[in-house]
Coordinates of C-alpha atoms and ligand atoms in Angstrom, one line a residue:
Chain A
M1 CA 6.2 196.6 73.1
T2 CA 5.0 197.2 76.6
A3 CA 3.3 194.8 78.9
T4 CA 0.5 196.2 80.9
E5 CA -1.4 195.2 84.0
P6 CA -3.7 192.2 83.5
V7 CA -7.3 193.2 82.8
D8 CA -9.9 191.3 84.7
T9 CA -13.1 191.2 82.6
T10 CA -14.9 188.7 84.8
S11 CA -17.5 189.5 87.4
D12 CA -17.4 187.8 90.7
T13 CA -19.4 184.8 89.8
G14 CA -16.8 182.1 90.5
A15 CA -17.0 180.9 86.9
P16 CA -13.8 179.4 85.6
T17 CA -11.5 181.9 83.8
R18 CA -8.4 181.8 81.7
R19 CA -5.5 184.1 81.5
I20 CA -4.8 185.1 77.9
T21 CA -2.1 187.2 76.3
V22 CA -3.0 189.1 73.2
T23 CA -0.9 191.6 71.2
V24 CA -3.3 194.4 70.6
N25 CA -2.1 197.2 68.3
G26 CA 1.4 196.1 68.9
E27 CA 1.1 196.1 72.7
R28 CA 1.1 192.9 74.7
R29 CA -2.0 192.7 76.9
V30 CA -2.9 190.2 79.5
A31 CA -6.5 189.5 80.5
E32 CA -8.4 187.2 82.7
V33 CA -11.5 186.1 80.7
E34 CA -14.4 183.7 80.9
P35 CA -14.3 181.5 77.7
R36 CA -17.6 182.9 76.6
L37 CA -16.4 186.5 76.5
L38 CA -16.5 187.7 72.9
L39 CA -13.5 189.4 71.4
A40 CA -15.5 192.6 70.8
H41 CA -16.3 192.8 74.5
L42 CA -12.7 192.2 75.5
L43 CA -11.7 195.1 73.3
R44 CA -14.4 197.5 74.2
Q45 CA -15.0 196.8 77.9
G46 CA -11.8 195.1 79.0
L47 CA -9.3 197.2 77.1
A48 CA -11.4 200.4 76.7
L49 CA -10.8 200.3 72.9
T50 CA -14.2 201.6 72.0
G51 CA -13.4 202.3 68.4
T52 CA -14.5 198.7 67.6
H53 CA -18.3 199.1 67.3
V54 CA -21.0 196.5 67.9
G55 CA -23.9 197.0 65.5
C56 CA -26.0 194.0 64.7
D57 CA -24.4 191.6 67.1
T58 CA -25.4 188.8 64.7
T59 CA -22.4 188.6 62.3
N60 CA -24.1 190.7 59.6
C61 CA -23.0 194.3 59.6
G62 CA -19.2 194.2 60.0
A63 CA -19.1 197.2 62.3
C64 CA -17.0 195.1 64.7
T65 CA -14.4 194.1 62.1
V66 CA -10.8 194.0 63.4
L67 CA -7.7 192.4 61.9
Y68 CA -6.8 189.1 63.5
D69 CA -3.2 188.1 62.5
G70 CA -3.8 190.6 59.6
A71 CA -7.0 189.1 58.3
P72 CA -10.4 190.8 58.8
V73 CA -12.8 189.1 61.3
K74 CA -16.1 190.0 62.9
S75 CA -15.0 190.4 66.5
C76 CA -18.6 189.8 67.7
T77 CA -18.2 186.3 66.3
M78 CA -15.0 185.3 67.9
L79 CA -14.2 184.4 71.5
A80 CA -11.6 186.4 73.3
V81 CA -9.8 183.2 74.3
Q82 CA -9.3 182.5 70.6
A83 CA -7.1 185.6 70.5
D84 CA -4.6 184.1 73.0
G85 CA -1.2 184.2 71.4
H86 CA -2.5 186.1 68.4
E87 CA -2.3 189.7 67.1
V88 CA -5.3 192.0 66.9
T89 CA -5.4 195.4 65.2
T90 CA -8.3 197.7 65.9
V91 CA -9.0 201.1 64.4
E92 CA -7.0 202.7 67.2
G93 CA -3.9 200.9 65.8
L94 CA -4.5 201.7 62.2
G95 CA -2.7 205.0 62.3
T96 CA -1.8 207.7 64.8
P97 CA -3.4 211.2 64.9
S98 CA -0.2 212.7 63.4
E99 CA 0.3 209.9 60.9
L100 CA -3.0 208.5 59.6
D101 CA -3.1 205.3 57.6
P102 CA -3.8 206.2 53.9
V103 CA -7.2 204.6 54.3
Q104 CA -8.0 207.0 57.1
E105 CA -6.8 209.9 55.0
G106 CA -8.9 208.7 52.1
F107 CA -12.0 208.7 54.3
V108 CA -11.2 212.3 55.3
A109 CA -10.4 213.4 51.8
E110 CA -13.4 211.8 50.1
H111 CA -15.9 212.3 53.0
G112 CA -16.2 208.5 53.4
L113 CA -18.4 208.8 56.5
Q114 CA -21.6 210.3 57.7
C115 CA -22.5 209.2 61.2
G116 CA -19.3 207.2 61.5
F117 CA -20.7 204.1 63.0
C118 CA -19.6 201.7 60.3
T119 CA -16.3 203.6 59.7
P120 CA -13.9 201.7 61.9
G121 CA -15.0 198.3 60.5
M122 CA -15.1 199.7 56.9
M123 CA -11.5 201.1 57.3
L124 CA -10.1 197.8 58.6
A125 CA -11.9 195.8 55.9
A126 CA -10.5 198.3 53.3
R127 CA -7.0 198.0 54.8
A128 CA -7.2 194.2 54.5
L129 CA -8.5 194.5 50.9
L130 CA -5.7 196.8 49.9
N131 CA -3.1 194.5 51.5
R132 CA -4.3 191.7 49.3
N133 CA -5.1 193.8 46.2
P134 CA -3.3 197.2 46.1
D135 CA -5.1 198.4 43.0
P136 CA -8.7 197.3 43.3
S137 CA -11.3 198.4 40.7
E138 CA -14.5 200.0 41.9
D139 CA -16.2 196.7 41.5
E140 CA -13.6 194.9 43.5
I141 CA -13.9 197.4 46.3
R142 CA -17.7 197.0 46.4
W143 CA -17.3 193.2 46.6
G144 CA -14.4 193.5 49.0
L145 CA -16.4 195.6 51.4
S146 CA -19.7 193.7 51.0
G147 CA -19.4 192.3 54.5
N148 CA -19.7 195.8 55.9
L149 CA -23.0 197.6 56.0
C150 CA -23.3 201.4 56.2
R151 CA -26.7 202.3 57.6
C152 CA -26.2 205.8 56.3
T153 CA -25.8 204.2 52.8
G154 CA -22.7 206.3 52.1
Y155 CA -21.2 203.7 49.9
Q156 CA -20.3 206.0 47.0
N157 CA -17.8 208.0 49.0
I158 CA -16.5 205.0 50.9
V159 CA -15.6 203.4 47.5
K160 CA -13.9 206.7 46.5
A161 CA -12.0 206.8 49.8
V162 CA -10.6 203.4 49.2
R163 CA -9.6 204.3 45.6
W164 CA -8.0 207.5 47.1
A165 CA -5.9 205.3 49.5
A166 CA -4.9 202.9 46.7
E167 CA -3.7 205.8 44.5
K168 CA -1.8 207.4 47.4
E169 CA -0.1 204.1 48.2
A170 CA 0.8 203.6 44.5
Q171 CA 2.8 206.8 44.6
Chain B
M1 CA -25.6 188.8 73.4
Y2 CA -23.2 186.2 74.7
P3 CA -23.2 182.4 74.8
S4 CA -24.1 180.5 77.9
R5 CA -21.2 179.1 79.9
F6 CA -19.0 176.4 78.5
R7 CA -15.6 174.8 79.1
Y8 CA -13.1 175.8 76.4
E9 CA -10.5 173.3 75.1
A10 CA -7.9 174.1 72.5
P11 CA -6.3 170.8 71.5
R12 CA -3.1 171.0 69.4
T13 CA -3.4 167.6 67.8
L14 CA -6.2 165.5 66.2
D15 CA -5.7 162.8 68.8
E16 CA -6.2 165.3 71.6
A17 CA -9.3 166.6 70.0
L18 CA -10.7 163.1 69.5
A19 CA -9.9 162.2 73.2
L20 CA -11.9 165.3 74.3
L21 CA -14.9 164.2 72.2
A22 CA -14.6 160.7 73.6
E23 CA -14.5 162.0 77.1
H24 CA -17.4 164.5 76.9
G25 CA -19.8 162.8 74.5
D26 CA -22.8 164.8 73.4
E27 CA -21.8 167.7 75.8
A28 CA -19.0 168.6 73.4
K29 CA -19.1 170.5 70.1
I30 CA -16.3 171.2 67.6
L31 CA -15.5 174.9 66.9
A32 CA -14.1 175.4 63.4
G33 CA -14.6 178.8 61.7
G34 CA -17.4 179.6 64.3
Q35 CA -19.4 181.5 61.6
S36 CA -22.4 179.4 62.2
L37 CA -21.8 178.0 65.7
V38 CA -20.9 181.2 67.5
P39 CA -24.0 183.1 66.3
M40 CA -26.1 180.1 67.3
M41 CA -24.5 180.0 70.7
K42 CA -25.1 183.8 71.2
L43 CA -28.8 183.3 70.3
R44 CA -28.8 180.3 72.7
F45 CA -29.9 177.9 69.9
A46 CA -26.8 175.9 70.8
A47 CA -25.4 175.6 74.3
P48 CA -22.5 173.0 74.3
G49 CA -21.0 172.3 77.7
V50 CA -17.6 171.8 76.2
L51 CA -16.3 173.6 73.2
V52 CA -13.4 171.9 71.4
D53 CA -11.7 174.6 69.3
I54 CA -9.8 172.8 66.5
N55 CA -8.2 176.0 65.1
G56 CA -4.9 175.2 66.7
V57 CA -4.7 171.6 65.3
Q58 CA -1.9 171.4 62.9
G59 CA -2.1 170.0 59.4
L60 CA -5.8 170.6 58.6
A61 CA -5.5 173.9 56.7
Y62 CA -5.0 172.6 53.1
H63 CA -6.6 172.0 49.8
Q64 CA -4.7 170.0 47.3
E65 CA -5.1 168.0 44.2
V66 CA -4.9 164.3 44.5
P67 CA -2.3 162.6 42.2
G68 CA -4.4 161.0 39.5
G69 CA -7.3 163.4 39.9
G70 CA -9.6 164.7 42.6
L71 CA -9.3 167.1 45.4
R72 CA -8.9 167.1 49.2
V73 CA -10.0 169.9 51.4
G74 CA -8.9 169.9 55.0
A75 CA -11.1 170.9 57.9
L76 CA -9.4 174.2 58.4
C77 CA -9.4 175.3 54.8
R78 CA -11.3 178.5 54.9
H79 CA -13.8 179.8 52.4
V80 CA -11.3 182.6 51.5
D81 CA -8.5 180.1 50.7
L82 CA -10.9 178.5 48.1
E83 CA -11.9 181.9 46.8
H84 CA -8.3 182.8 46.1
S85 CA -7.2 179.3 45.2
A86 CA -4.7 178.9 42.4
I87 CA -6.0 175.3 41.9
L88 CA -9.7 175.6 41.6
P89 CA -10.2 177.7 38.5
G90 CA -8.7 175.1 36.2
A91 CA -9.4 171.9 38.1
Q92 CA -12.8 172.5 39.8
P93 CA -15.0 175.1 38.0
T94 CA -18.1 174.4 40.1
M95 CA -16.2 175.1 43.3
A96 CA -14.4 178.1 41.9
A97 CA -17.8 179.6 40.9
A98 CA -19.3 179.0 44.4
A99 CA -16.4 180.2 46.5
P100 CA -16.9 184.0 46.1
L101 CA -20.6 183.6 46.7
V102 CA -20.5 182.0 50.1
A103 CA -21.5 184.5 52.8
D104 CA -19.5 187.8 52.7
P105 CA -15.7 188.5 52.6
I106 CA -15.3 188.9 56.3
V107 CA -17.2 185.7 57.2
R108 CA -15.2 183.9 54.5
T109 CA -11.9 184.7 56.4
R110 CA -13.0 182.3 59.1
G111 CA -15.6 179.9 57.8
T112 CA -14.6 176.5 56.5
L113 CA -16.0 174.3 53.7
V114 CA -16.0 171.2 56.0
G115 CA -17.7 173.2 58.8
S116 CA -20.4 174.2 56.3
L117 CA -21.0 170.6 55.3
C118 CA -21.2 169.7 59.0
H119 CA -23.6 172.5 59.7
A120 CA -25.9 171.0 57.1
D121 CA -27.9 174.1 56.5
P122 CA -30.3 173.6 53.6
Q123 CA -29.2 177.1 52.6
G124 CA -25.5 176.1 52.6
D125 CA -23.8 176.5 49.3
W126 CA -20.9 174.0 49.7
A127 CA -23.2 171.0 50.4
S128 CA -24.8 171.5 46.9
V129 CA -21.5 171.9 45.3
M130 CA -20.0 168.8 46.9
L131 CA -23.2 166.8 46.3
A132 CA -23.1 167.7 42.6
L133 CA -19.4 166.7 42.5
D134 CA -20.2 163.3 44.2
G135 CA -17.9 164.4 47.1
A136 CA -17.5 162.8 50.5
V137 CA -16.5 163.6 54.0
V138 CA -13.7 161.7 55.8
A139 CA -14.5 161.3 59.5
A140 CA -11.9 160.4 62.1
S141 CA -12.7 158.7 65.4
P142 CA -10.9 156.4 67.9
R143 CA -11.9 153.6 65.5
G144 CA -10.1 155.1 62.6
L145 CA -11.2 156.8 59.4
R146 CA -14.4 156.4 57.4
T147 CA -15.6 158.0 54.2
I148 CA -19.2 159.2 54.0
P149 CA -20.6 160.3 50.7
V150 CA -22.1 163.9 51.0
G151 CA -25.5 162.5 49.9
E152 CA -25.5 160.4 53.1
F153 CA -23.6 162.9 55.2
V154 CA -26.3 165.6 55.1
V155 CA -29.2 163.7 56.6
G156 CA -31.6 166.6 57.3
T157 CA -31.9 170.2 58.3
F158 CA -28.9 170.9 60.4
Q159 CA -28.2 167.2 60.8
N160 CA -25.2 165.3 59.7
A161 CA -24.2 161.7 59.9
L162 CA -21.3 162.1 62.3
E163 CA -21.2 160.0 65.5
Q164 CA -20.7 161.9 68.7
D165 CA -17.0 161.0 68.8
E166 CA -16.2 161.8 65.2
I167 CA -14.5 164.7 63.7
A168 CA -14.7 165.6 60.0
V169 CA -11.1 165.9 58.9
E170 CA -11.5 166.5 55.3
A171 CA -13.8 166.7 52.3
V172 CA -12.8 164.9 49.1
V173 CA -13.8 165.2 45.4
P174 CA -13.3 162.1 43.3
A175 CA -11.3 162.1 40.1
A176 CA -13.3 163.0 37.0
Q177 CA -14.1 160.4 34.4
G178 CA -13.7 163.0 31.6
T179 CA -13.2 166.7 31.2
R180 CA -14.7 168.7 34.0
S181 CA -17.0 171.6 33.5
G182 CA -19.9 173.2 35.4
S183 CA -20.8 176.2 37.6
Y184 CA -22.7 177.5 40.5
L185 CA -25.4 180.1 40.4
K186 CA -27.0 181.7 43.4
L187 CA -29.7 184.3 43.8
E188 CA -29.4 186.4 46.9
R189 CA -31.4 189.4 48.0
R190 CA -28.2 191.3 48.8
V191 CA -24.6 190.4 48.7
G192 CA -23.7 188.2 51.7
D193 CA -27.2 186.8 52.1
F194 CA -28.1 183.1 52.1
A195 CA -29.5 181.8 48.8
T196 CA -33.0 182.4 47.8
A197 CA -32.2 179.6 45.5
G198 CA -28.9 178.1 44.2
V199 CA -28.0 175.5 41.7
A200 CA -24.7 173.6 41.4
V201 CA -23.9 171.8 38.1
A202 CA -20.9 169.5 37.7
L203 CA -20.4 167.8 34.4
E204 CA -17.8 165.3 33.2
S205 CA -17.6 164.8 29.4
D206 CA -15.7 162.7 27.0
G207 CA -15.7 163.3 23.3
G208 CA -18.3 166.0 23.6
R209 CA -20.7 163.7 25.4
V210 CA -21.7 163.9 29.1
V211 CA -20.5 160.9 31.0
R212 CA -21.4 162.0 34.5
A213 CA -23.7 164.8 35.6
G214 CA -24.3 166.2 39.1
I215 CA -27.0 168.8 39.8
A216 CA -27.8 169.9 43.3
L217 CA -30.1 172.6 44.7
T218 CA -29.6 175.0 47.5
G219 CA -32.3 176.6 49.7
V220 CA -35.3 175.0 48.1
G221 CA -36.1 172.2 50.5
P222 CA -35.6 170.9 54.0
A223 CA -32.1 169.8 53.0
T224 CA -29.8 170.0 50.0
I225 CA -31.5 168.2 47.1
A226 CA -29.9 166.1 44.4
A227 CA -31.8 166.5 41.1
V228 CA -31.3 162.9 40.1
D229 CA -33.7 162.7 37.2
A230 CA -32.2 165.9 35.7
Q231 CA -28.7 164.4 36.0
Q232 CA -29.9 161.3 34.2
A233 CA -31.4 163.3 31.4
L234 CA -28.0 164.7 30.5
L235 CA -26.1 161.5 30.2
G236 CA -24.9 160.7 26.7
S237 CA -26.1 164.1 25.5
S238 CA -24.1 167.0 24.1
L239 CA -26.4 169.4 26.0
E240 CA -28.7 169.9 23.0
P241 CA -31.4 172.6 23.7
D242 CA -34.2 170.1 24.2
V243 CA -32.1 168.1 26.6
V244 CA -31.2 171.3 28.5
E245 CA -34.9 172.2 28.7
R246 CA -35.9 168.8 30.0
A247 CA -33.2 168.9 32.7
A248 CA -34.3 172.4 33.8
E249 CA -37.9 171.1 34.1
L250 CA -36.9 168.0 36.0
A251 CA -34.7 169.9 38.4
A252 CA -37.5 172.4 39.1
A253 CA -39.8 169.5 39.7
V254 CA -37.7 168.0 42.6
A255 CA -37.3 171.4 44.3
R256 CA -39.5 171.6 47.4
P257 CA -39.3 175.3 48.2
R258 CA -41.4 177.1 50.7
T259 CA -42.8 180.6 50.4
D260 CA -41.0 182.8 52.8
H261 CA -39.4 186.3 53.1
R262 CA -37.0 185.4 50.3
G263 CA -39.8 184.7 47.8
T264 CA -42.7 182.5 46.9
A265 CA -42.4 178.8 46.2
D266 CA -43.3 179.2 42.6
Y267 CA -40.7 182.0 42.1
K268 CA -37.9 179.8 43.6
R269 CA -38.9 176.9 41.4
H270 CA -38.7 179.2 38.4
V271 CA -35.3 180.4 39.5
V272 CA -34.0 176.7 39.7
A273 CA -35.2 176.0 36.2
T274 CA -33.6 179.3 34.9
F275 CA -30.3 178.6 36.6
V276 CA -30.1 175.0 35.3
R277 CA -30.8 176.3 31.8
R278 CA -28.3 179.1 32.1
I279 CA -25.4 177.0 33.3
L280 CA -26.0 174.2 30.7
T281 CA -26.5 176.6 27.9
A282 CA -23.2 178.4 28.7
E283 CA -21.4 175.0 28.9
R284 CA -22.7 174.1 25.5
A285 CA -21.3 177.3 24.0
P286 CA -17.6 176.8 24.0
A287 CA -15.8 179.7 25.7
G288 CA -15.3 182.6 23.3
A289 CA -17.8 181.3 20.7
A290 CA -21.0 183.2 20.0
A291 CA -23.9 181.6 21.9
Ligands
LIG301 C1 -23.7 186.7 57.9 C2 -23.5 185.3 57.5 C3 -23.8 184.9 56.2 C4 -23.6 183.6 55.7 N1 -24.0 183.3 54.5 C5 -23.8 182.1 54.0 C6 -24.1 181.7 52.7 O1 -24.5 182.6 51.9 N2 -23.9 180.4 52.3 C7 -23.3 179.5 53.1 O2 -23.1 178.4 52.7 N3 -23.0 179.8 54.4 C8 -23.2 181.0 54.8 N4 -22.9 181.3 56.1 C9 -22.3 180.3 57.0 C10 -20.8 180.1 56.9 O3 -20.5 179.6 55.6 C11 -20.2 179.2 57.9 O4 -18.8 179.4 57.8 C12 -20.4 177.7 57.7 O5 -21.8 177.4 57.7 C13 -19.9 176.9 58.9 O6 -18.5 176.8 58.9 P1 -17.6 177.1 60.1 O7 -16.3 176.6 59.8 O8 -17.8 178.6 60.4 O9 -18.2 176.2 61.2 P2 -18.6 176.4 62.8 O10 -19.6 177.5 62.9 O11 -17.4 176.4 63.6 O12 -19.4 175.0 63.0 C14 -20.7 174.7 62.4 C15 -21.2 173.4 62.9 O13 -20.4 172.3 62.4 C16 -19.7 171.6 63.4 N5 -18.4 171.4 62.8 C17 -17.6 172.3 62.2 N6 -16.4 171.7 61.8 C18 -16.5 170.4 62.1 C19 -15.6 169.3 62.0 N7 -14.4 169.5 61.3 N8 -16.0 168.1 62.4 C20 -17.2 168.0 63.1 N9 -18.0 169.0 63.3 C21 -17.7 170.2 62.8 C22 -19.7 172.5 64.6 O14 -19.7 171.7 65.8 C23 -21.1 173.2 64.4 O15 -22.1 172.4 64.8 C24 -23.1 182.6 56.6 C25 -22.7 183.0 57.9 C26 -22.9 184.3 58.3 C27 -22.5 184.6 59.7
LIG302 S1 -21.6 193.7 65.3 FE1 -20.4 192.1 64.5 S2 -21.1 191.9 62.5 FE2 -22.5 193.4 63.3
LIG303 S1 -21.5 206.3 58.1 FE1 -23.3 205.9 59.3 S2 -23.3 203.8 59.2 FE2 -21.9 204.2 57.7

């Protein structure tokens, strides 16, 4: 775990800020934030982790899904200050290029993406689903991912990708 | 989109949270799951000066059976905890049926039952369920605790009965007078959407006769609606087909739906009658028996 330089996400408005410490993808990060800064913005702008996408910005699409202490949350609907003292996993922390998470491998193997916009959120939601239920049926996958919308409507292959990951992990 | 500026407080105890409400009055708002409040703040429909985040308050994340019957649901019990509850399927069939139908799986990670009651959205599923179960909200303030029946707690569209200095600490379901049965049905345009119409039915029966009935309607009026006449019609019955039909008609008659993007008023009223009929007919047919 490495500590990095504090990130200042505030503009020079003189608005009160808070210093928060968040473990992002296993790394301790310190940031100076205004309370109204959303977690999605801390990740994207503050920490340059642009794998977390903002789609609808109204809590509907799930593109901004990250894991918060292991549970999937819509990061456009949480305040960055709420992550103080907590752990956040973004798609950047799901696997590494040389060692992908089985969910990521599944998306490759089954062509689980088209434009890719929904993909980070889908994969984190899928990861959370498999952590809770390692052998989900097709129906359970569809329900489990129903908080994530794919505007390319590539659901068929997304479901297959999650099944692929479940089967790999069962081996 | 982002909210307008506010001061952020994260109390660790209920007393600290209450002190903050006492200090800031109507400037302050409680943040629970944030799944209604944060979107409203981003859209600037809400702009509290002080946000009191209770997520760090210890001892509120529970749901448990009360010795002697009944259930208590703490203010930080999330929808997901109820969805995966080991207690609800046997003890609270109406709640068990509703839990997986509230919002979507990611929203359910954060959102709370108590927060949903406080939000008092006529489209909120839990308010109907708790109204049908004759539930109540327990509110804490510097003056102590008071218990408010859900029927009096939800006073209108997005309006609850809390005083400015009160925090809802738990929701409670009273003990059943007989064997509990019931369900929740919800029509949604797509998974995760608010109800086009929803119906909660909670029955208590003794010796095959209904001794208490609760029927409440979601999304078909300016607030959650108790179908009192329909409830009355079921008392003493064994859910005979003519009784079921009468209850379905009476429930549809108290619905006050509006025609909107989710459907016409007539259609929604029709859905209410259909759902009441479906739930009661299924309850009449013992599990496993041919209907
Ligand atoms: C995409 C989406 C779909 C949804 N679909 C549905 C649906 O189908 N059915 C449904 O019922 N809901 C739905 N919801 C709403 C969701 O269930 C919310 O979780 C719920 O309405 C509010 O609970 P919360 O804990 O998130 O409260 P918050 O958003 O934190 O608070 C809501 C309000 O209640 C007040 N409050 C909260 N807790 C307390 C307390 N303990 N004491 C005093 N005041 C309090 C807050 O100050 C605020 O005014 C949906 C939300 C989203 C974003
Ligand atoms: S961007 Fe957060 S849910 Fe769509
Ligand atoms: S792949 Fe394009 S939004 Fe899902």
